[in-house]
Amino acid sequence: MILPSLIAVLFVGGLAAWISARWHANAPRWTAIVTLALEAWLAASQLTGNHAAEIPLPGRPAAWLTELDLPWILRFGIGFHLAADGLSLLLIALTVLLGWMAVCCSWTEIGKRTGFYYFNLLACLAGTVGVFLAVDLFLFFLFWEVMIIPMYFLISIWGHENRTYAAIKFVIFTQVSSLLMLLAIIVLVLVNYQRSGAFSFDYFALLNVPLEPKLADWLMLGFLIAFTVKLPAVPFHTWLPDAHTQAPTGGSIILAGVLLKTGAYGLLRFVIPLFPDAAHRFAPIAMTLGAVSVLYAAMMAYAQSDIKRLVAYTSVSHMGFILLGLFSWNLLAMQGAVVTMLAHGLSAGALFMIAGFLQKRLHSREFGDMSGMWQAVPRLSAFMLFFVMATLGLPGLGNFIGEFLVLLGAFKVNPIVTSVAALALILAPVYALIIIQKACHGPLQKRPILTDCGILELSSLGVLILASVWLGLHPQTVLDISAPALQQVIQNMNAKEPSWTLIR
């Protein structure tokens, strides 16, 4: 029962945080901390227990570690079906860690309606964990929607000067694309009904549904658009800089570190296994979109004067690497994409934390108001330097491993597109230097004395540094945990169409 508990604890904790605001102003904060501590214990016990046991589930591929399948709406073949493999558990671990960071950042930043704020934060995390666990397509879509609504409230209520515009734009992009996915799910279920005579939304029952090529293309596009909007990839990325800029710091951390990863997870979990033929035909276009996203977003980052918009565009660039890796159709590139998901969650989350700390002190996100920060707040500037280096892929840190594996795997498949994407390795140091030069160096501006990092800020950023270094120096643990799930995807594709056997 750990799998439903991973979702329920966050929902119940969110409700408790909301209600507790009636008794004391700090009660929602402590309730959120206790909730995430319990969630961390559940996730750790699930991850360590299953990884140690490695007992295959009967009737399931060996990659799946545990599952819970309960009947729900039997008339339409809908079940409360949760399952976890190594990929799911890694992303849940990232979700819990960044949830902690979001709560720590919000401790003093959020001063109004704190109960409702922490309810939305924990509900968003609960929807995300549900997305990573659901293997019934109806249930998956339900959690997908649950994830969106709390983020809308986080941006629209606790956001900055243009929050309403950013929140509405976020909802329009994600909702319209979600409806396309819902339509594709329904059509896929109806096709399976015509073949089998029974309704089923179960992921495993829909894996091998025979589809006409044109229909498979359209259904695959329905899923793919929803996931590439959430990823996001060019040309569906325009909501992201606005949402990141206007969201409160906790919302930006969850948005960049966790919600974007649900798009990559959806591509890997649903688009490629459900529609392998169509996805294979679309792979050259997807890889090209990935390379365009990498380069375009890196160039846009170069032109930004707002630190949060700059970090947002670097996120789009990193998501381009993930798209490139996933559609390279080999284990090396896919593992690189998974490592990039985790590493980007750590580095981008940390940079948004630092941006929030600076905005709290300066009441500005503009680089023009930040010169001389190294003299004013040396510890915070040192943290900024570290995570900027992590973002550009410094060897020894997680981003380097991810990007290296993606480029190595993708080059075997499409050397030209991979070479174009590799140009970002030149552009990344350019925008990294812009951050350091404009924010940390230059003349010290006349301003009130700024306080440097406190204990909470030091400990939060210190944890992310340790995680990033560990991922960079010891990636084998992550590669071992994710390998069975990725190998299963590749085996399914080879079994479906042996004529284009994949590169291993």
Coordinates of C-alpha atoms in Angstrom, one line a residue:
M1 CA 0.0 0.0 0.0
I2 CA 3.0 2.3 -0.2
L3 CA 2.2 3.5 -3.7
P4 CA -1.2 5.0 -2.9
S5 CA 0.2 6.3 0.3
L6 CA 2.8 8.3 -1.6
I7 CA -0.1 10.2 -3.2
A8 CA -2.5 10.3 -0.2
V9 CA 0.1 11.6 2.3
L10 CA 0.7 14.7 0.1
F11 CA -3.1 15.4 -0.4
V12 CA -3.9 14.8 3.3
G13 CA -0.9 16.9 4.4
G14 CA -2.0 19.7 2.1
L15 CA -5.5 19.7 3.6
A16 CA -4.1 19.6 7.1
A17 CA -1.8 22.6 6.2
W18 CA -4.8 24.5 4.9
I19 CA -6.9 23.8 8.0
S20 CA -4.1 24.4 10.4
A21 CA -3.8 28.0 9.3
R22 CA -6.8 28.8 11.6
W23 CA -4.8 28.1 14.7
H24 CA -1.4 29.6 14.1
A25 CA 0.4 31.4 11.2
N26 CA 3.4 29.0 11.3
A27 CA 1.3 25.8 11.5
P28 CA 0.9 25.3 7.7
R29 CA 4.7 25.6 7.3
W30 CA 5.5 22.9 9.9
T31 CA 2.7 20.8 8.6
A32 CA 4.2 20.9 5.2
I33 CA 7.6 19.9 6.6
V34 CA 6.2 17.0 8.5
T35 CA 4.3 15.9 5.4
L36 CA 7.4 15.9 3.2
A37 CA 9.4 14.1 5.9
L38 CA 6.8 11.3 5.9
E39 CA 6.8 11.3 2.1
A40 CA 10.6 11.1 2.0
W41 CA 10.5 8.1 4.4
L42 CA 7.9 6.3 2.2
A43 CA 9.8 7.0 -1.0
A44 CA 13.1 5.9 0.5
S45 CA 11.7 2.7 1.8
Q46 CA 10.1 2.0 -1.6
L47 CA 13.3 2.7 -3.5
T48 CA 15.7 0.8 -1.2
G49 CA 13.3 -2.1 -0.5
N50 CA 12.5 -2.8 -4.1
H51 CA 16.0 -2.2 -5.4
A52 CA 17.3 -4.6 -2.9
A53 CA 14.7 -7.3 -3.5
E54 CA 14.5 -7.1 -7.3
I55 CA 11.6 -9.6 -7.3
P56 CA 9.8 -9.5 -10.6
L57 CA 6.0 -9.1 -10.5
P58 CA 4.1 -12.0 -11.9
G59 CA 2.8 -11.4 -15.4
R60 CA 4.8 -8.1 -15.8
P61 CA 8.1 -7.3 -17.3
A62 CA 11.0 -7.5 -14.9
A63 CA 11.5 -3.7 -15.0
W64 CA 8.3 -3.2 -12.9
L65 CA 9.1 -3.4 -9.2
T66 CA 5.7 -3.1 -7.6
E67 CA 2.1 -2.4 -8.4
L68 CA -1.4 -1.9 -7.0
D69 CA -4.4 -2.7 -9.2
L70 CA -7.9 -2.1 -7.8
P71 CA -11.2 -2.0 -9.8
W72 CA -12.8 1.4 -10.1
I73 CA -15.3 2.1 -12.9
L74 CA -15.7 -1.5 -14.2
R75 CA -18.3 -0.5 -16.9
F76 CA -15.6 1.4 -18.8
G77 CA -12.6 -0.7 -17.8
I78 CA -11.1 2.0 -15.6
G79 CA -9.0 0.9 -12.7
F80 CA -7.0 2.5 -9.9
H81 CA -3.8 1.0 -11.2
L82 CA -0.5 2.2 -9.9
A83 CA 2.9 0.7 -10.7
A84 CA 6.5 1.8 -10.2
D85 CA 9.8 1.0 -11.9
G86 CA 13.2 2.5 -11.3
L87 CA 12.4 5.5 -13.5
S88 CA 9.3 6.4 -11.6
L89 CA 11.1 6.1 -8.2
L90 CA 14.0 8.3 -9.3
L91 CA 11.6 11.0 -10.4
I92 CA 9.5 10.7 -7.2
A93 CA 12.8 11.1 -5.2
L94 CA 13.5 14.3 -7.1
T95 CA 10.0 15.5 -6.5
V96 CA 10.3 15.0 -2.7
L97 CA 13.7 16.7 -2.6
L98 CA 12.6 19.8 -4.5
G99 CA 9.4 19.8 -2.5
W100 CA 11.6 20.4 0.5
M101 CA 13.4 23.1 -1.2
A102 CA 10.2 24.8 -2.2
V103 CA 8.9 24.8 1.4
C104 CA 12.2 26.1 2.7
C105 CA 12.2 29.0 0.2
S106 CA 8.6 29.8 1.0
W107 CA 9.2 30.0 4.7
T108 CA 9.5 33.7 4.9
E109 CA 8.6 34.7 1.3
I110 CA 4.9 33.8 1.6
G111 CA 3.1 35.9 4.2
K112 CA -0.5 35.8 3.1
R113 CA -3.0 32.9 2.9
T114 CA -0.2 30.5 3.9
G115 CA -2.6 27.6 4.5
F116 CA -4.0 27.7 1.0
Y117 CA -0.5 28.2 -0.4
Y118 CA 0.9 25.0 1.2
F119 CA -2.2 23.1 0.2
N120 CA -1.7 24.0 -3.4
L121 CA 2.0 23.3 -3.2
L122 CA 1.5 19.8 -1.7
A123 CA -1.5 19.1 -4.0
C124 CA 0.7 19.9 -7.0
L125 CA 3.3 17.5 -5.7
A126 CA 0.7 14.8 -5.2
G127 CA -0.6 15.2 -8.7
T128 CA 3.0 14.9 -10.0
V129 CA 3.6 11.7 -8.0
G130 CA 0.4 10.3 -9.3
V131 CA 1.5 11.0 -12.9
F132 CA 4.7 9.1 -12.2
L133 CA 2.8 6.1 -10.8
A134 CA -0.4 5.8 -12.9
V135 CA -0.6 3.0 -15.4
D136 CA -4.3 3.4 -16.2
L137 CA -4.6 6.1 -18.9
F138 CA -7.8 7.6 -17.3
L139 CA -6.1 7.8 -13.9
F140 CA -3.0 9.3 -15.6
F141 CA -5.1 12.0 -17.2
L142 CA -6.8 12.7 -13.9
F143 CA -3.5 13.3 -12.1
W144 CA -2.2 15.3 -15.1
E145 CA -5.1 17.7 -14.6
V146 CA -4.7 17.7 -10.8
M147 CA -1.1 18.8 -11.3
I148 CA -2.1 21.9 -13.4
I149 CA -4.8 23.5 -11.3
P150 CA -2.7 24.1 -8.1
M151 CA 0.1 25.5 -10.1
Y152 CA -2.4 28.0 -11.6
F153 CA -3.3 29.2 -8.1
L154 CA 0.3 29.4 -7.0
I155 CA 1.1 31.7 -9.9
S156 CA -2.1 33.7 -10.0
I157 CA -2.3 34.4 -6.2
W158 CA 1.3 34.5 -4.9
G159 CA 3.0 35.5 -8.2
H160 CA 4.6 38.9 -9.1
E161 CA 3.5 42.0 -11.1
N162 CA 2.1 40.3 -14.2
R163 CA 0.9 37.0 -12.6
T164 CA -2.6 36.9 -14.0
Y165 CA -1.4 37.0 -17.6
A166 CA 1.2 34.3 -16.9
A167 CA -1.2 32.0 -15.1
I168 CA -3.9 32.2 -17.8
K169 CA -1.3 31.6 -20.5
F170 CA 0.0 28.6 -18.6
V171 CA -3.5 27.1 -18.3
I172 CA -4.4 27.8 -21.9
F173 CA -1.3 26.0 -23.2
T174 CA -1.4 23.1 -20.9
Q175 CA -5.2 22.6 -21.0
V176 CA -5.6 22.8 -24.8
S177 CA -2.8 20.3 -25.3
S178 CA -4.2 18.1 -22.5
L179 CA -7.5 17.9 -24.4
L180 CA -5.7 16.6 -27.5
M181 CA -4.2 13.9 -25.3
L182 CA -7.6 13.0 -23.9
L183 CA -9.1 12.7 -27.4
A184 CA -6.2 10.4 -28.4
I185 CA -6.7 8.3 -25.3
I186 CA -10.4 7.8 -26.0
V187 CA -9.8 6.9 -29.7
L188 CA -7.1 4.4 -28.6
V189 CA -9.5 2.8 -26.1
L190 CA -12.3 2.6 -28.8
V191 CA -9.9 0.9 -31.3
N192 CA -8.9 -1.6 -28.6
Y193 CA -12.7 -2.2 -27.9
Q194 CA -13.4 -3.0 -31.5
R195 CA -10.6 -5.6 -31.5
S196 CA -11.2 -7.1 -28.0
G197 CA -14.8 -6.4 -27.3
A198 CA -14.0 -4.9 -23.9
F199 CA -13.2 -1.4 -22.7
S200 CA -9.9 -0.9 -21.0
F201 CA -7.8 2.1 -20.1
D202 CA -5.0 -0.1 -18.7
Y203 CA -1.6 0.8 -20.0
F204 CA -0.4 -2.8 -20.4
A205 CA -3.6 -3.8 -22.3
L206 CA -3.1 -0.9 -24.8
L207 CA 0.6 -1.5 -25.4
N208 CA 0.1 -3.9 -28.3
V209 CA -3.1 -2.5 -30.0
P210 CA -2.6 -2.8 -33.8
L211 CA -3.2 0.5 -35.5
E212 CA -3.3 1.7 -39.1
P213 CA -0.2 3.9 -39.8
K214 CA -2.1 7.1 -40.4
L215 CA -4.3 6.6 -37.3
A216 CA -1.2 5.8 -35.2
D217 CA 0.5 9.0 -36.5
W218 CA -2.5 11.1 -35.4
L219 CA -2.9 9.4 -32.0
M220 CA 0.9 9.7 -31.3
L221 CA 0.7 13.4 -32.2
G222 CA -2.1 13.9 -29.6
F223 CA 0.1 12.6 -26.9
L224 CA 3.3 14.1 -28.2
I225 CA 1.9 17.7 -28.4
A226 CA 0.6 17.5 -24.8
F227 CA 4.0 16.3 -23.5
T228 CA 6.2 18.7 -25.6
V229 CA 4.1 21.6 -24.4
K230 CA 4.8 20.6 -20.8
L231 CA 8.5 19.8 -21.6
P232 CA 8.5 22.4 -23.3
A233 CA 10.1 22.3 -26.7
V234 CA 10.2 24.9 -29.4
P235 CA 7.6 26.1 -30.7
F236 CA 5.5 25.3 -27.7
H237 CA 7.7 27.0 -25.1
T238 CA 6.4 30.6 -24.9
W239 CA 4.4 30.0 -21.7
L240 CA 7.4 29.0 -19.7
P241 CA 9.4 32.2 -19.4
D242 CA 6.3 34.1 -18.3
A243 CA 5.3 31.5 -15.8
H244 CA 8.8 31.2 -14.3
T245 CA 9.2 34.9 -14.1
Q246 CA 5.9 35.6 -12.4
A247 CA 5.7 32.5 -10.1
P248 CA 6.7 32.7 -6.5
T249 CA 10.1 31.1 -5.8
G250 CA 8.5 27.8 -4.6
G251 CA 6.4 27.6 -7.7
S252 CA 9.4 28.2 -10.0
I253 CA 11.3 25.4 -8.3
I254 CA 8.4 22.9 -8.7
L255 CA 7.7 24.1 -12.2
A256 CA 11.4 23.8 -13.4
G257 CA 12.5 20.9 -11.3
V258 CA 9.5 18.6 -11.5
L259 CA 6.6 19.7 -13.8
L260 CA 8.8 19.9 -16.9
K261 CA 10.0 16.4 -16.2
T262 CA 6.4 15.1 -16.5
G263 CA 6.6 16.0 -20.2
A264 CA 9.8 14.0 -20.7
Y265 CA 8.4 11.1 -18.6
G266 CA 5.2 11.1 -20.8
L267 CA 7.3 10.8 -24.0
L268 CA 9.3 7.9 -22.6
R269 CA 6.5 6.1 -20.8
F270 CA 3.6 6.6 -23.3
V271 CA 4.5 8.0 -26.7
I272 CA 7.4 5.6 -27.6
P273 CA 5.9 2.3 -26.1
L274 CA 2.3 2.9 -27.3
F275 CA 3.1 4.1 -30.8
P276 CA 6.6 2.7 -31.7
D277 CA 6.1 2.8 -35.4
A278 CA 4.7 6.3 -35.5
A279 CA 7.3 7.5 -33.1
H280 CA 10.1 6.0 -35.1
R281 CA 8.8 7.8 -38.3
F282 CA 8.6 11.0 -36.3
A283 CA 12.1 10.6 -34.7
P284 CA 14.1 12.7 -37.2
I285 CA 11.6 15.6 -36.7
A286 CA 11.7 15.3 -33.0
M287 CA 15.5 15.2 -32.9
T288 CA 15.5 18.3 -35.1
L289 CA 13.1 20.1 -32.7
G290 CA 15.3 19.1 -29.9
A291 CA 18.4 20.6 -31.5
V292 CA 16.5 23.7 -32.5
S293 CA 15.3 24.1 -28.8
V294 CA 18.8 23.7 -27.6
L295 CA 20.2 26.4 -29.8
Y296 CA 17.3 28.8 -29.9
A297 CA 16.8 28.9 -26.2
A298 CA 20.5 29.3 -25.6
M299 CA 20.5 32.4 -27.9
M300 CA 17.4 33.8 -26.2
A301 CA 19.0 33.3 -22.8
Y302 CA 21.9 35.5 -24.0
A303 CA 19.5 38.4 -24.7
Q304 CA 17.7 38.4 -21.3
S305 CA 18.0 41.1 -18.6
D306 CA 15.8 39.4 -16.1
I307 CA 17.6 36.6 -14.2
K308 CA 14.5 34.4 -13.9
R309 CA 13.8 34.7 -17.6
L310 CA 17.4 33.8 -18.4
V311 CA 17.2 30.7 -16.2
A312 CA 13.8 29.8 -17.8
Y313 CA 15.4 29.9 -21.3
T314 CA 18.3 27.7 -20.2
S315 CA 15.7 25.2 -19.0
V316 CA 14.1 25.1 -22.5
S317 CA 17.6 24.5 -23.9
H318 CA 18.2 21.6 -21.5
M319 CA 14.8 20.1 -22.3
G320 CA 16.0 20.1 -26.0
F321 CA 18.8 17.8 -25.0
I322 CA 16.2 15.5 -23.3
L323 CA 14.1 15.5 -26.5
L324 CA 17.2 14.7 -28.6
G325 CA 18.1 11.8 -26.3
L326 CA 14.7 10.2 -26.1
F327 CA 14.2 10.0 -29.8
S328 CA 17.7 8.8 -30.5
W329 CA 16.4 5.3 -29.9
N330 CA 19.3 3.8 -28.0
L331 CA 20.0 3.1 -24.4
L332 CA 23.0 5.4 -24.0
A333 CA 21.1 8.5 -25.2
M334 CA 18.0 7.6 -23.1
Q335 CA 20.1 7.2 -20.0
G336 CA 21.6 10.6 -20.7
A337 CA 18.1 12.0 -21.0
V338 CA 17.2 10.6 -17.6
V339 CA 20.4 11.9 -15.9
T340 CA 19.7 15.3 -17.5
M341 CA 16.2 15.3 -16.0
L342 CA 17.6 14.8 -12.6
A343 CA 20.6 17.1 -12.9
H344 CA 18.6 19.9 -14.5
G345 CA 16.0 19.6 -11.6
L346 CA 18.8 20.2 -9.1
S347 CA 20.7 23.0 -10.9
A348 CA 17.6 24.9 -12.2
G349 CA 15.8 24.5 -8.9
A350 CA 18.9 26.0 -7.1
L351 CA 19.2 28.9 -9.6
F352 CA 15.5 29.8 -9.1
M353 CA 16.1 29.7 -5.3
I354 CA 19.0 32.1 -5.7
A355 CA 17.0 34.3 -8.0
G356 CA 14.3 34.4 -5.3
F357 CA 16.8 35.2 -2.6
L358 CA 18.1 38.1 -4.7
Q359 CA 14.7 39.4 -5.5
K360 CA 13.8 39.3 -1.8
R361 CA 16.9 41.4 -0.9
L362 CA 16.9 43.8 -4.0
H363 CA 13.2 43.8 -4.9
S364 CA 14.4 43.4 -8.5
R365 CA 15.2 40.6 -10.9
E366 CA 17.1 42.9 -13.3
F367 CA 20.8 42.4 -13.8
G368 CA 21.2 46.2 -13.9
D369 CA 20.4 46.3 -10.2
M370 CA 22.8 43.5 -9.2
S371 CA 26.3 44.6 -9.9
G372 CA 28.8 44.1 -7.1
M373 CA 26.9 41.3 -5.4
W374 CA 30.1 39.4 -4.8
Q375 CA 31.2 42.1 -2.4
A376 CA 27.8 42.5 -0.8
V377 CA 26.7 38.8 -0.4
P378 CA 29.8 36.6 -1.1
R379 CA 28.3 33.3 0.1
L380 CA 25.2 33.7 -2.1
S381 CA 27.4 34.7 -5.0
A382 CA 29.5 31.6 -4.5
F383 CA 26.4 29.4 -4.6
M384 CA 25.4 31.2 -7.8
L385 CA 28.8 30.6 -9.4
F386 CA 28.6 26.9 -8.5
F387 CA 25.2 26.3 -10.0
V388 CA 25.8 28.4 -13.1
M389 CA 28.9 26.2 -13.7
A390 CA 26.6 23.1 -13.2
T391 CA 24.1 24.4 -15.7
L392 CA 26.7 24.9 -18.4
G393 CA 27.9 21.2 -17.9
L394 CA 31.1 21.5 -15.8
P395 CA 32.8 18.0 -15.7
G396 CA 32.2 16.4 -12.3
L397 CA 28.7 17.6 -12.0
G398 CA 25.4 15.9 -13.1
N399 CA 24.6 18.0 -16.2
F400 CA 27.9 17.0 -17.8
I401 CA 27.2 13.3 -17.5
G402 CA 23.7 13.8 -18.9
E403 CA 24.6 15.9 -21.9
F404 CA 27.7 13.8 -22.7
L405 CA 25.6 10.6 -22.8
V406 CA 22.9 12.2 -24.9
L407 CA 25.4 13.6 -27.5
L408 CA 27.3 10.3 -27.5
G409 CA 24.2 8.2 -28.1
A410 CA 22.5 10.7 -30.6
F411 CA 25.7 11.0 -32.7
K412 CA 25.4 7.3 -33.7
V413 CA 21.9 8.0 -35.1
N414 CA 22.1 11.5 -36.6
P415 CA 25.6 13.1 -36.6
I416 CA 24.4 16.3 -38.3
V417 CA 21.6 17.2 -35.8
T418 CA 23.8 16.2 -32.9
S419 CA 26.6 18.4 -34.1
V420 CA 24.2 21.3 -34.4
A421 CA 23.0 20.7 -30.8
A422 CA 26.6 20.5 -29.6
L423 CA 27.0 24.2 -30.6
A424 CA 25.1 24.9 -27.4
L425 CA 28.2 23.9 -25.5
I426 CA 29.7 27.1 -26.9
L427 CA 26.7 29.2 -26.1
A428 CA 26.2 27.9 -22.6
P429 CA 29.4 29.5 -21.2
V430 CA 28.4 32.8 -22.9
Y431 CA 25.1 33.1 -20.9
A432 CA 26.8 31.7 -17.8
L433 CA 29.4 34.4 -18.0
I434 CA 26.7 37.0 -18.4
I435 CA 25.1 36.0 -15.2
I436 CA 28.3 36.0 -13.3
Q437 CA 29.7 39.2 -14.8
K438 CA 26.5 41.3 -14.5
A439 CA 25.3 40.0 -11.1
C440 CA 28.5 39.4 -9.2
H441 CA 31.1 41.7 -10.6
G442 CA 31.1 45.4 -11.5
P443 CA 31.0 48.4 -9.2
L444 CA 29.3 48.0 -5.9
Q445 CA 26.0 49.9 -6.1
K446 CA 24.8 52.2 -3.4
R447 CA 22.1 50.3 -1.6
P448 CA 21.2 49.3 2.0
I449 CA 23.4 46.7 3.5
L450 CA 22.3 43.3 2.4
T451 CA 22.3 40.2 4.6
D452 CA 24.1 37.2 3.2
C453 CA 22.8 33.6 3.3
G454 CA 21.2 32.5 6.5
I455 CA 21.2 29.0 8.0
L456 CA 18.1 27.8 6.1
E457 CA 19.4 29.1 2.8
L458 CA 22.9 27.7 3.4
S459 CA 21.6 24.3 4.3
S460 CA 19.1 24.1 1.4
L461 CA 21.6 25.1 -1.3
G462 CA 24.3 22.9 0.4
V463 CA 22.0 19.8 0.0
L464 CA 21.6 20.6 -3.7
I465 CA 25.4 21.0 -4.1
L466 CA 25.9 17.6 -2.5
A467 CA 23.3 16.0 -4.7
S468 CA 24.7 17.5 -7.9
V469 CA 28.3 16.5 -7.1
W470 CA 27.1 13.0 -6.2
L471 CA 25.3 12.7 -9.5
G472 CA 28.3 13.9 -11.4
L473 CA 30.9 11.7 -9.6
H474 CA 28.8 8.6 -9.0
P475 CA 26.2 8.4 -11.8
Q476 CA 26.3 4.6 -11.9
T477 CA 23.6 4.3 -9.2
V478 CA 21.1 6.3 -11.3
L479 CA 22.1 4.4 -14.4
D480 CA 21.6 1.1 -12.7
I481 CA 18.2 2.0 -11.3
S482 CA 16.9 3.4 -14.6
A483 CA 18.4 0.8 -16.9
P484 CA 15.8 -2.0 -16.6
A485 CA 13.0 0.5 -17.4
L486 CA 14.8 1.8 -20.4
Q487 CA 15.9 -1.6 -21.6
Q488 CA 12.2 -2.7 -21.4
V489 CA 11.2 0.2 -23.7
I490 CA 13.9 -0.8 -26.2
Q491 CA 12.9 -4.5 -26.1
N492 CA 9.3 -3.6 -26.7
M493 CA 10.3 -1.5 -29.7
N494 CA 12.5 -4.3 -31.1
A495 CA 9.7 -6.8 -30.7
K496 CA 7.2 -4.5 -32.4
E497 CA 9.3 -3.9 -35.4
P498 CA 12.5 -5.9 -35.7
S499 CA 13.3 -4.4 -39.1
W500 CA 14.7 -1.2 -37.4
T501 CA 16.5 -2.9 -34.6
L502 CA 17.8 -0.3 -32.3
I503 CA 21.3 0.7 -31.4
R504 CA 22.2 -0.5 -28.0

